[in-house]
């Protein structure tokens, strides 16, 4: 393939699933092409450096509506100039804000938009601005792109059916899981002060940003009712804007909570353990009994596949989109009760009215060690199909099609 000048654009380079895919994509493309990474600004740091050139548009977020509009057009103008300066052949953008700037700054380069999550089910797209995004911005952006890549088939389906993006423009490329790296990371010793968490009783673990999408508040409320009748500990990895709210909720529910943001001594006496962001979450996953994903919506959750690679049985909300494509061979099934699928347990989205269903399913997996072992084994086999080789092949095909 002819060596091309590729610009990869993203809104920020903080910790996140889209940022991790951006990181891997940049490293892969740099083997055969000239790659420059571009970000709106570096205020949130650079969590996944690749060694490739990084250019910041140096435009911070807006303060009010008028300021946001002004800064948006600054980004468009600066990116257009950068594309000209670099003589860009292809610009690949990640996340909706970057997609819009990519399309509106287009000169004669090919544009590829990488869609990481559901648009239709994203509850953050709300109100008058949400209506504008759903009816005008999202359809416009993805219809004008030369190619749209979705990380799940369900996202492709919603873009074609709901937003009327031509199916011929869309390809699905699944995220991949680096099994060897994950499994090697599980061998690292955990912090000695946290070892006591795993010394007494069963543990369920979840990992993700403390944000609305991840549905921690419903999950913690359910957990408080669940442990009223059984012994079990909950570990939550991650940090985010809802930290204070979730800690307050635990106090309100009379749960004993450990967290690293106060001077607390870790012991086996707590009900919930917030461990914050962990550079290596896999060593904690490996020591746990069950992984839980209670999200309201997803894209193609990396943490789910990584938990499978760690050898954990999986219990997940059957949320749009991603978990069903990872855990089940029946992609179109709709459920109203627990679904013990091929590679994990899928449950209706967690709400107060189905707490009992979650409790029944969780009791079954926690009480049945054979079921745990069976699902752990199946999960490990399943995750092998989401390989780096398949990701690279899909990426290569996309570039070939566009060129």
mmCIF file of C-alpha atoms in Angstrom:
data_model
loop_
_atom_site.group_PDB
_atom_site.id
_atom_site.type_symbol
_atom_site.label_atom_id
_atom_site.label_comp_id
_atom_site.label_asym_id
_atom_site.label_seq_id
_atom_site.Cartn_x
_atom_site.Cartn_y
_atom_site.Cartn_z
ATOM 1 C CA UNK A 1 0.000 0.000 0.000
ATOM 2 C CA UNK A 2 1.266 3.487 -0.889
ATOM 3 C CA UNK A 3 2.526 5.463 2.095
ATOM 4 C CA UNK A 4 -0.059 8.117 3.016
ATOM 5 C CA UNK A 5 -0.219 11.184 5.245
ATOM 6 C CA UNK A 6 -2.855 10.400 7.886
ATOM 7 C CA UNK A 7 -4.187 12.811 10.479
ATOM 8 C CA UNK A 8 -6.025 11.268 13.445
ATOM 9 C CA UNK A 9 -8.296 13.619 15.393
ATOM 10 C CA UNK A 10 -9.912 13.263 18.832
ATOM 11 C CA UNK A 11 -11.516 15.671 21.298
ATOM 12 C CA UNK A 12 -9.147 14.869 24.183
ATOM 13 C CA UNK A 13 -6.425 12.414 25.136
ATOM 14 C CA UNK A 14 -7.577 11.534 28.645
ATOM 15 C CA UNK A 15 -8.289 8.015 29.915
ATOM 16 C CA UNK A 16 -11.183 6.408 28.046
ATOM 17 C CA UNK A 17 -12.168 3.606 25.700
ATOM 18 C CA UNK A 18 -12.150 5.792 22.575
ATOM 19 C CA UNK A 19 -8.739 7.161 23.539
ATOM 20 C CA UNK A 20 -7.349 3.660 23.905
ATOM 21 C CA UNK A 21 -8.608 2.682 20.440
ATOM 22 C CA UNK A 22 -7.119 5.942 19.096
ATOM 23 C CA UNK A 23 -3.789 4.967 20.692
ATOM 24 C CA UNK A 24 -3.736 1.475 19.166
ATOM 25 C CA UNK A 25 -4.885 2.737 15.764
ATOM 26 C CA UNK A 26 -2.164 5.384 15.709
ATOM 27 C CA UNK A 27 0.546 2.837 16.525
ATOM 28 C CA UNK A 28 -0.685 0.411 13.864
ATOM 29 C CA UNK A 29 -0.969 3.033 11.117
ATOM 30 C CA UNK A 30 2.491 4.442 11.900
ATOM 31 C CA UNK A 31 4.054 1.177 10.711
ATOM 32 C CA UNK A 32 3.194 1.997 7.099
ATOM 33 C CA UNK A 33 2.124 5.640 6.974
ATOM 34 C CA UNK A 34 3.034 9.131 8.155
ATOM 35 C CA UNK A 35 0.784 9.685 11.155
ATOM 36 C CA UNK A 36 0.070 12.898 13.048
ATOM 37 C CA UNK A 37 -2.235 12.915 16.071
ATOM 38 C CA UNK A 38 -4.430 15.960 16.671
ATOM 39 C CA UNK A 39 -6.441 16.980 19.733
ATOM 40 C CA UNK A 40 -8.686 19.955 20.537
ATOM 41 C CA UNK A 41 -6.503 20.804 23.561
ATOM 42 C CA UNK A 42 -4.271 19.035 26.056
ATOM 43 C CA UNK A 43 -5.920 20.361 29.227
ATOM 44 C CA UNK A 44 -6.823 16.792 30.282
ATOM 45 C CA UNK A 45 -3.310 15.501 29.689
ATOM 46 C CA UNK A 46 -2.047 12.774 27.381
ATOM 47 C CA UNK A 47 -2.882 9.373 28.856
ATOM 48 C CA UNK A 48 -1.703 7.147 26.000
ATOM 49 C CA UNK A 49 1.428 8.518 24.275
ATOM 50 C CA UNK A 50 2.438 6.639 21.119
ATOM 51 C CA UNK A 51 5.624 8.458 20.139
ATOM 52 C CA UNK A 52 3.908 9.905 17.056
ATOM 53 C CA UNK A 53 3.755 13.661 16.510
ATOM 54 C CA UNK A 54 0.943 15.298 18.522
ATOM 55 C CA UNK A 55 -0.552 18.638 17.498
ATOM 56 C CA UNK A 56 -3.000 20.531 19.714
ATOM 57 C CA UNK A 57 -5.492 22.919 18.120
ATOM 58 C CA UNK A 58 -5.144 24.817 21.414
ATOM 59 C CA UNK A 59 -8.835 25.624 21.648
ATOM 60 C CA UNK A 60 -10.290 25.100 25.153
ATOM 61 C CA UNK A 61 -13.972 24.347 25.841
ATOM 62 C CA UNK A 62 -16.386 27.264 25.649
ATOM 63 C CA UNK A 63 -17.862 28.921 28.742
ATOM 64 C CA UNK A 64 -21.316 29.782 27.375
ATOM 65 C CA UNK A 65 -23.292 29.145 24.199
ATOM 66 C CA UNK A 66 -21.823 32.053 22.219
ATOM 67 C CA UNK A 67 -18.311 31.226 23.389
ATOM 68 C CA UNK A 68 -18.778 27.551 22.474
ATOM 69 C CA UNK A 69 -19.893 28.475 18.954
ATOM 70 C CA UNK A 70 -16.900 30.783 18.544
ATOM 71 C CA UNK A 71 -14.458 28.123 19.745
ATOM 72 C CA UNK A 72 -16.086 25.505 17.523
ATOM 73 C CA UNK A 73 -15.384 27.556 14.423
ATOM 74 C CA UNK A 74 -11.865 28.197 15.691
ATOM 75 C CA UNK A 75 -11.321 24.440 15.734
ATOM 76 C CA UNK A 76 -12.714 24.040 12.232
ATOM 77 C CA UNK A 77 -10.500 26.834 10.895
ATOM 78 C CA UNK A 78 -7.340 25.617 12.630
ATOM 79 C CA UNK A 79 -7.885 22.021 11.548
ATOM 80 C CA UNK A 80 -8.437 23.097 7.934
ATOM 81 C CA UNK A 81 -5.128 24.992 8.030
ATOM 82 C CA UNK A 82 -3.386 21.992 9.602
ATOM 83 C CA UNK A 83 -4.725 19.658 6.924
ATOM 84 C CA UNK A 84 -3.359 21.998 4.261
ATOM 85 C CA UNK A 85 0.001 22.337 5.981
ATOM 86 C CA UNK A 86 0.406 18.571 6.354
ATOM 87 C CA UNK A 87 -1.013 17.867 2.890
ATOM 88 C CA UNK A 88 -3.278 15.326 4.557
ATOM 89 C CA UNK A 89 -4.529 12.395 2.482
ATOM 90 C CA UNK A 90 -6.875 10.927 5.093
ATOM 91 C CA UNK A 91 -8.326 12.317 8.319
ATOM 92 C CA UNK A 92 -9.753 9.812 10.801
ATOM 93 C CA UNK A 93 -11.790 11.297 13.652
ATOM 94 C CA UNK A 94 -12.939 9.777 16.936
ATOM 95 C CA UNK A 95 -15.960 10.990 18.969
ATOM 96 C CA UNK A 96 -18.827 13.121 17.680
ATOM 97 C CA UNK A 97 -17.313 16.567 18.323
ATOM 98 C CA UNK A 98 -14.188 15.615 16.400
ATOM 99 C CA UNK A 99 -16.291 14.038 13.638
ATOM 100 C CA UNK A 100 -18.168 17.307 13.074
ATOM 101 C CA UNK A 101 -14.960 19.376 12.989
ATOM 102 C CA UNK A 102 -13.402 16.826 10.626
ATOM 103 C CA UNK A 103 -16.287 17.025 8.151
ATOM 104 C CA UNK A 104 -16.638 20.819 8.202
ATOM 105 C CA UNK A 105 -12.883 21.369 7.759
ATOM 106 C CA UNK A 106 -12.635 19.023 4.787
ATOM 107 C CA UNK A 107 -10.573 20.101 1.810
ATOM 108 C CA UNK A 108 -9.726 17.317 -0.660
ATOM 109 C CA UNK A 109 -8.715 14.607 1.830
ATOM 110 C CA UNK A 110 -10.793 11.521 2.582
ATOM 111 C CA UNK A 111 -12.723 11.621 5.852
ATOM 112 C CA UNK A 112 -13.364 8.614 8.082
ATOM 113 C CA UNK A 113 -15.475 8.882 11.266
ATOM 114 C CA UNK A 114 -14.974 6.222 13.968
ATOM 115 C CA UNK A 115 -18.154 5.846 16.044
ATOM 116 C CA UNK A 116 -17.553 4.384 19.509
ATOM 117 C CA UNK A 117 -20.989 4.445 21.115
ATOM 118 C CA UNK A 118 -24.718 4.419 20.644
ATOM 119 C CA UNK A 119 -26.202 7.755 19.594
ATOM 120 C CA UNK A 120 -29.836 6.758 19.757
ATOM 121 C CA UNK A 121 -29.641 5.492 23.343
ATOM 122 C CA UNK A 122 -27.160 8.016 24.744
ATOM 123 C CA UNK A 123 -29.101 9.681 27.572
ATOM 124 C CA UNK A 124 -26.680 12.619 27.586
ATOM 125 C CA UNK A 125 -28.103 13.686 24.218
ATOM 126 C CA UNK A 126 -31.163 15.416 25.631
ATOM 127 C CA UNK A 127 -33.185 18.629 25.587
ATOM 128 C CA UNK A 128 -33.289 21.137 22.739
ATOM 129 C CA UNK A 129 -29.601 20.688 21.912
ATOM 130 C CA UNK A 130 -30.110 16.935 21.954
ATOM 131 C CA UNK A 131 -32.972 17.295 19.468
ATOM 132 C CA UNK A 132 -30.710 19.314 17.157
ATOM 133 C CA UNK A 133 -28.009 16.667 17.413
ATOM 134 C CA UNK A 134 -30.414 13.797 16.712
ATOM 135 C CA UNK A 135 -32.271 15.416 13.821
ATOM 136 C CA UNK A 136 -29.619 17.586 12.168
ATOM 137 C CA UNK A 137 -26.009 17.170 13.289
ATOM 138 C CA UNK A 138 -25.652 13.385 13.550
ATOM 139 C CA UNK A 139 -27.374 12.607 10.208
ATOM 140 C CA UNK A 140 -25.445 15.408 8.464
ATOM 141 C CA UNK A 141 -22.017 14.423 9.765
ATOM 142 C CA UNK A 142 -22.178 10.735 9.003
ATOM 143 C CA UNK A 143 -23.887 11.104 5.617
ATOM 144 C CA UNK A 144 -21.140 13.501 4.491
ATOM 145 C CA UNK A 145 -18.235 11.321 5.643
ATOM 146 C CA UNK A 146 -16.492 9.190 3.035
ATOM 147 C CA UNK A 147 -16.655 6.253 5.415
ATOM 148 C CA UNK A 148 -18.107 5.591 8.873
ATOM 149 C CA UNK A 149 -16.667 2.856 11.082
ATOM 150 C CA UNK A 150 -18.772 1.521 13.954
ATOM 151 C CA UNK A 151 -17.420 -0.630 16.778
ATOM 152 C CA UNK A 152 -20.541 -2.820 16.813
ATOM 153 C CA UNK A 153 -23.142 -4.047 14.337
ATOM 154 C CA UNK A 154 -25.921 -2.617 16.497
ATOM 155 C CA UNK A 155 -24.498 0.905 16.108
ATOM 156 C CA UNK A 156 -24.370 0.417 12.339
ATOM 157 C CA UNK A 157 -28.003 -0.634 12.418
ATOM 158 C CA UNK A 158 -29.132 2.449 14.354
ATOM 159 C CA UNK A 159 -27.181 4.769 12.042
ATOM 160 C CA UNK A 160 -28.862 3.274 8.987
ATOM 161 C CA UNK A 161 -32.396 2.891 10.377
ATOM 162 C CA UNK A 162 -32.695 5.922 12.672
ATOM 163 C CA UNK A 163 -30.301 8.453 11.107
ATOM 164 C CA UNK A 164 -30.669 7.246 7.487
ATOM 165 C CA UNK A 165 -26.949 6.949 6.809
ATOM 166 C CA UNK A 166 -26.439 4.848 3.639
ATOM 167 C CA UNK A 167 -25.351 1.322 4.640
ATOM 168 C CA UNK A 168 -22.687 1.396 1.910
ATOM 169 C CA UNK A 169 -20.845 4.100 3.877
ATOM 170 C CA UNK A 170 -20.630 2.058 7.081
ATOM 171 C CA UNK A 171 -18.297 -0.743 8.125
ATOM 172 C CA UNK A 172 -18.089 -2.468 11.500
ATOM 173 C CA UNK A 173 -14.658 -3.113 12.985
ATOM 174 C CA UNK A 174 -14.703 -4.612 16.467
ATOM 175 C CA UNK A 175 -12.282 -3.367 19.085
ATOM 176 C CA UNK A 176 -9.599 -5.911 19.883
ATOM 177 C CA UNK A 177 -8.294 -7.271 23.169
ATOM 178 C CA UNK A 178 -4.583 -7.797 23.773
ATOM 179 C CA UNK A 179 -4.940 -11.094 25.614
ATOM 180 C CA UNK A 180 -1.232 -11.613 26.276
ATOM 181 C CA UNK A 181 -0.715 -8.151 27.778
ATOM 182 C CA UNK A 182 -3.843 -8.444 29.927
ATOM 183 C CA UNK A 183 -2.913 -11.864 31.253
ATOM 184 C CA UNK A 184 0.683 -10.854 31.961
ATOM 185 C CA UNK A 185 -0.612 -7.835 33.873
ATOM 186 C CA UNK A 186 -2.677 -10.058 36.160
ATOM 187 C CA UNK A 187 0.570 -11.452 37.593
ATOM 188 C CA UNK A 188 1.566 -8.114 39.127
ATOM 189 C CA UNK A 189 1.150 -7.955 42.897
ATOM 190 C CA UNK A 190 -1.685 -5.794 44.168
ATOM 191 C CA UNK A 191 -1.077 -3.071 46.732
ATOM 192 C CA UNK A 192 -0.483 -4.864 50.045
ATOM 193 C CA UNK A 193 -3.034 -2.653 51.789
ATOM 194 C CA UNK A 194 -5.725 -3.957 49.408
ATOM 195 C CA UNK A 195 -4.890 -7.657 49.773
ATOM 196 C CA UNK A 196 -7.276 -7.969 52.699
ATOM 197 C CA UNK A 197 -10.256 -7.234 50.425
ATOM 198 C CA UNK A 198 -9.897 -10.652 48.821
ATOM 199 C CA UNK A 199 -9.087 -12.578 51.995
ATOM 200 C CA UNK A 200 -12.590 -13.147 53.267
ATOM 201 C CA UNK A 201 -15.729 -13.907 51.246
ATOM 202 C CA UNK A 202 -16.776 -13.517 47.634
ATOM 203 C CA UNK A 203 -16.128 -10.400 45.577
ATOM 204 C CA UNK A 204 -17.906 -8.875 42.611
ATOM 205 C CA UNK A 205 -16.104 -6.176 40.656
ATOM 206 C CA UNK A 206 -16.990 -3.499 38.130
ATOM 207 C CA UNK A 207 -14.799 -0.995 36.340
ATOM 208 C CA UNK A 208 -15.551 2.238 34.536
ATOM 209 C CA UNK A 209 -15.771 5.989 34.799
ATOM 210 C CA UNK A 210 -18.037 7.188 37.611
ATOM 211 C CA UNK A 211 -20.517 8.708 35.181
ATOM 212 C CA UNK A 212 -24.214 8.507 34.371
ATOM 213 C CA UNK A 213 -23.722 6.017 31.552
ATOM 214 C CA UNK A 214 -22.274 3.362 33.857
ATOM 215 C CA UNK A 215 -25.403 3.286 36.097
ATOM 216 C CA UNK A 216 -23.458 2.970 39.363
ATOM 217 C CA UNK A 217 -26.213 4.568 41.405
ATOM 218 C CA UNK A 218 -28.822 1.899 40.512
ATOM 219 C CA UNK A 219 -26.177 -0.787 40.892
ATOM 220 C CA UNK A 220 -25.182 0.348 44.406
ATOM 221 C CA UNK A 221 -28.845 0.640 45.428
ATOM 222 C CA UNK A 222 -29.474 -2.899 44.191
ATOM 223 C CA UNK A 223 -26.322 -4.145 45.946
ATOM 224 C CA UNK A 224 -27.490 -2.705 49.286
ATOM 225 C CA UNK A 225 -30.641 -4.825 49.055
ATOM 226 C CA UNK A 226 -28.706 -7.862 47.825
ATOM 227 C CA UNK A 227 -26.261 -8.064 50.735
ATOM 228 C CA UNK A 228 -29.103 -7.837 53.254
ATOM 229 C CA UNK A 229 -29.470 -11.602 52.770
ATOM 230 C CA UNK A 230 -25.949 -12.748 51.843
ATOM 231 C CA UNK A 231 -22.239 -12.029 52.342
ATOM 232 C CA UNK A 232 -20.479 -10.414 49.397
ATOM 233 C CA UNK A 233 -18.134 -7.495 48.729
ATOM 234 C CA UNK A 234 -18.326 -4.974 45.895
ATOM 235 C CA UNK A 235 -15.213 -3.459 44.289
ATOM 236 C CA UNK A 236 -15.540 -0.410 42.046
ATOM 237 C CA UNK A 237 -12.571 0.638 39.905
ATOM 238 C CA UNK A 238 -12.567 4.085 38.310
ATOM 239 C CA UNK A 239 -13.130 7.741 39.061
ATOM 240 C CA UNK A 240 -15.254 10.526 37.650
ATOM 241 C CA UNK A 241 -17.666 13.376 38.137
ATOM 242 C CA UNK A 242 -20.176 11.343 40.176
ATOM 243 C CA UNK A 243 -17.684 10.293 42.854
ATOM 244 C CA UNK A 244 -19.110 12.493 45.610
ATOM 245 C CA UNK A 245 -22.700 11.625 44.747
ATOM 246 C CA UNK A 246 -21.991 7.887 44.848
ATOM 247 C CA UNK A 247 -20.130 8.085 48.161
ATOM 248 C CA UNK A 248 -23.079 9.998 49.629
ATOM 249 C CA UNK A 249 -25.480 7.379 48.289
ATOM 250 C CA UNK A 250 -23.516 4.620 50.035
ATOM 251 C CA UNK A 251 -23.722 6.542 53.311
ATOM 252 C CA UNK A 252 -27.463 7.033 52.850
ATOM 253 C CA UNK A 253 -27.888 3.281 52.262
ATOM 254 C CA UNK A 254 -25.846 2.553 55.411
ATOM 255 C CA UNK A 255 -23.138 0.744 53.472
ATOM 256 C CA UNK A 256 -19.654 0.647 54.966
ATOM 257 C CA UNK A 257 -17.432 2.241 52.352
ATOM 258 C CA UNK A 258 -13.697 2.319 51.802
ATOM 259 C CA UNK A 259 -12.174 4.826 49.374
ATOM 260 C CA UNK A 260 -8.690 6.266 48.780
ATOM 261 C CA UNK A 261 -9.778 9.916 48.904
ATOM 262 C CA UNK A 262 -9.786 10.024 52.708
ATOM 263 C CA UNK A 263 -7.489 8.780 55.451
ATOM 264 C CA UNK A 264 -9.049 5.323 55.835
ATOM 265 C CA UNK A 265 -7.409 2.036 56.687
ATOM 266 C CA UNK A 266 -8.399 -0.762 54.306
ATOM 267 C CA UNK A 267 -9.695 -3.942 55.935
ATOM 268 C CA UNK A 268 -12.129 -6.754 55.179
ATOM 269 C CA UNK A 269 -14.887 -5.030 57.160
ATOM 270 C CA UNK A 270 -16.271 -2.811 54.383
ATOM 271 C CA UNK A 271 -19.181 -3.531 52.036
ATOM 272 C CA UNK A 272 -18.046 -1.376 49.106
ATOM 273 C CA UNK A 273 -14.487 -0.612 48.019
ATOM 274 C CA UNK A 274 -13.917 2.343 45.707
ATOM 275 C CA UNK A 275 -10.318 1.916 44.531
ATOM 276 C CA UNK A 276 -10.238 4.850 42.088
ATOM 277 C CA UNK A 277 -8.445 4.812 38.756
ATOM 278 C CA UNK A 278 -5.930 1.968 38.477
ATOM 279 C CA UNK A 279 -3.209 1.925 35.839
ATOM 280 C CA UNK A 280 -3.357 -1.871 35.999
ATOM 281 C CA UNK A 281 -6.939 -2.951 36.782
ATOM 282 C CA UNK A 282 -6.309 -6.510 35.619
ATOM 283 C CA UNK A 283 -4.566 -7.637 38.812
ATOM 284 C CA UNK A 284 -7.750 -6.749 40.742
ATOM 285 C CA UNK A 285 -10.040 -8.349 38.169
ATOM 286 C CA UNK A 286 -8.100 -11.612 38.335
ATOM 287 C CA UNK A 287 -8.583 -11.911 42.105
ATOM 288 C CA UNK A 288 -12.357 -11.277 41.955
ATOM 289 C CA UNK A 289 -15.109 -13.857 41.533
ATOM 290 C CA UNK A 290 -17.520 -12.185 39.084
ATOM 291 C CA UNK A 291 -17.370 -9.147 36.813
ATOM 292 C CA UNK A 292 -20.479 -6.952 36.546
ATOM 293 C CA UNK A 293 -21.315 -4.395 33.821
ATOM 294 C CA UNK A 294 -24.473 -2.462 34.846
ATOM 295 C CA UNK A 295 -24.257 0.217 32.102
ATOM 296 C CA UNK A 296 -27.275 1.989 30.593
ATOM 297 C CA UNK A 297 -25.625 2.110 27.171
ATOM 298 C CA UNK A 298 -22.247 1.249 25.685
ATOM 299 C CA UNK A 299 -20.434 1.002 22.368
ATOM 300 C CA UNK A 300 -18.238 -2.073 22.450
ATOM 301 C CA UNK A 301 -17.013 -2.120 26.057
ATOM 302 C CA UNK A 302 -13.306 -2.848 26.290
ATOM 303 C CA UNK A 303 -13.512 -3.597 29.997
ATOM 304 C CA UNK A 304 -15.950 -6.445 29.341
ATOM 305 C CA UNK A 305 -13.567 -8.259 27.012
ATOM 306 C CA UNK A 306 -10.623 -7.567 29.299
ATOM 307 C CA UNK A 307 -12.482 -9.105 32.245
ATOM 308 C CA UNK A 308 -13.130 -12.156 30.067
ATOM 309 C CA UNK A 309 -9.417 -12.316 29.245
ATOM 310 C CA UNK A 310 -8.713 -12.282 32.998
ATOM 311 C CA UNK A 311 -10.788 -15.465 33.323
ATOM 312 C CA UNK A 312 -13.857 -13.990 35.012
ATOM 313 C CA UNK A 313 -17.466 -15.082 34.514
ATOM 314 C CA UNK A 314 -19.490 -12.109 33.245
ATOM 315 C CA UNK A 315 -22.843 -10.665 34.292
ATOM 316 C CA UNK A 316 -23.903 -7.686 32.177
ATOM 317 C CA UNK A 317 -26.886 -5.492 31.519
ATOM 318 C CA UNK A 318 -28.226 -6.233 28.046
ATOM 319 C CA UNK A 319 -27.817 -2.559 27.223
ATOM 320 C CA UNK A 320 -27.406 -1.043 23.795
ATOM 321 C CA UNK A 321 -24.856 -1.694 22.364
ATOM 322 C CA UNK A 322 -21.998 -4.175 22.667
ATOM 323 C CA UNK A 323 -22.563 -6.644 25.516
ATOM 324 C CA UNK A 324 -24.899 -8.898 23.510
ATOM 325 C CA UNK A 325 -22.503 -8.976 20.543
ATOM 326 C CA UNK A 326 -19.694 -10.032 22.857
ATOM 327 C CA UNK A 327 -21.550 -12.545 25.032
ATOM 328 C CA UNK A 328 -24.220 -14.099 22.806
ATOM 329 C CA UNK A 329 -24.584 -15.675 19.376
ATOM 330 C CA UNK A 330 -28.227 -14.523 19.237
ATOM 331 C CA UNK A 331 -27.867 -10.838 18.360
ATOM 332 C CA UNK A 332 -31.568 -10.021 17.953
ATOM 333 C CA UNK A 333 -33.062 -11.501 21.115
ATOM 334 C CA UNK A 334 -35.011 -9.147 23.399
ATOM 335 C CA UNK A 335 -35.175 -10.131 27.064
ATOM 336 C CA UNK A 336 -37.334 -9.374 30.076
ATOM 337 C CA UNK A 337 -35.645 -11.892 32.384
ATOM 338 C CA UNK A 338 -32.118 -13.275 32.913
ATOM 339 C CA UNK A 339 -30.586 -14.787 29.798
ATOM 340 C CA UNK A 340 -27.889 -17.386 30.460
ATOM 341 C CA UNK A 341 -26.220 -16.971 27.070
ATOM 342 C CA UNK A 342 -23.348 -18.780 25.389
ATOM 343 C CA UNK A 343 -20.573 -16.769 27.037
ATOM 344 C CA UNK A 344 -22.087 -14.880 29.966
ATOM 345 C CA UNK A 345 -25.267 -13.809 31.734
ATOM 346 C CA UNK A 346 -27.287 -10.936 30.263
ATOM 347 C CA UNK A 347 -29.891 -9.170 32.401
ATOM 348 C CA UNK A 348 -32.515 -6.507 31.685
ATOM 349 C CA UNK A 349 -31.196 -2.981 32.258
ATOM 350 C CA UNK A 350 -30.978 -2.487 36.023
ATOM 351 C CA UNK A 351 -33.958 -0.613 37.476
ATOM 352 C CA UNK A 352 -35.753 -0.867 40.789
ATOM 353 C CA UNK A 353 -38.528 -3.019 39.294
ATOM 354 C CA UNK A 354 -36.092 -5.778 38.272
ATOM 355 C CA UNK A 355 -33.871 -5.850 41.367
ATOM 356 C CA UNK A 356 -35.219 -9.326 42.172
ATOM 357 C CA UNK A 357 -34.195 -10.679 38.758
ATOM 358 C CA UNK A 358 -30.661 -9.390 39.274
ATOM 359 C CA UNK A 359 -30.556 -10.902 42.771
ATOM 360 C CA UNK A 360 -31.688 -14.308 41.532
ATOM 361 C CA UNK A 361 -29.114 -14.373 38.731
ATOM 362 C CA UNK A 362 -26.301 -13.120 40.972
ATOM 363 C CA UNK A 363 -27.133 -15.678 43.644
ATOM 364 C CA UNK A 364 -26.987 -18.448 41.045
ATOM 365 C CA UNK A 365 -23.548 -17.482 39.749
ATOM 366 C CA UNK A 366 -22.069 -16.799 43.187
ATOM 367 C CA UNK A 367 -23.391 -20.022 44.735
ATOM 368 C CA UNK A 368 -22.484 -22.326 41.852
ATOM 369 C CA UNK A 369 -18.703 -22.678 41.512
ATOM 370 C CA UNK A 370 -19.089 -25.041 38.551
ATOM 371 C CA UNK A 371 -21.175 -22.445 36.714
ATOM 372 C CA UNK A 372 -18.530 -19.818 37.483
ATOM 373 C CA UNK A 373 -15.760 -22.032 36.125
ATOM 374 C CA UNK A 374 -17.762 -22.960 33.019
ATOM 375 C CA UNK A 375 -18.561 -19.347 32.128
ATOM 376 C CA UNK A 376 -14.994 -18.250 32.870
ATOM 377 C CA UNK A 377 -13.676 -20.889 30.462
ATOM 378 C CA UNK A 378 -16.191 -20.022 27.747
ATOM 379 C CA UNK A 379 -15.507 -16.294 28.126
ATOM 380 C CA UNK A 380 -11.790 -16.842 27.694
ATOM 381 C CA UNK A 381 -12.340 -18.772 24.470
ATOM 382 C CA UNK A 382 -14.811 -16.219 23.130
ATOM 383 C CA UNK A 383 -12.589 -13.184 23.609
ATOM 384 C CA UNK A 384 -9.917 -14.742 21.364
ATOM 385 C CA UNK A 385 -11.968 -13.930 18.253
ATOM 386 C CA UNK A 386 -11.650 -10.178 18.910
ATOM 387 C CA UNK A 387 -8.017 -10.166 17.867
ATOM 388 C CA UNK A 388 -5.539 -7.484 16.869
ATOM 389 C CA UNK A 389 -5.070 -9.260 13.540
ATOM 390 C CA UNK A 390 -8.774 -8.872 12.690
ATOM 391 C CA UNK A 391 -8.685 -5.205 13.732
ATOM 392 C CA UNK A 392 -5.646 -4.535 11.535
ATOM 393 C CA UNK A 393 -7.244 -6.358 8.608
ATOM 394 C CA UNK A 394 -10.407 -4.259 8.926
ATOM 395 C CA UNK A 395 -8.397 -1.036 9.197
ATOM 396 C CA UNK A 396 -6.345 -1.976 6.131
ATOM 397 C CA UNK A 397 -9.504 -2.727 4.131
ATOM 398 C CA UNK A 398 -11.013 0.645 5.065
ATOM 399 C CA UNK A 399 -7.917 2.523 3.894
ATOM 400 C CA UNK A 400 -7.748 0.469 0.696
ATOM 401 C CA UNK A 401 -11.417 1.185 -0.068
ATOM 402 C CA UNK A 402 -10.873 4.908 0.486
ATOM 403 C CA UNK A 403 -7.738 5.104 -1.631
#
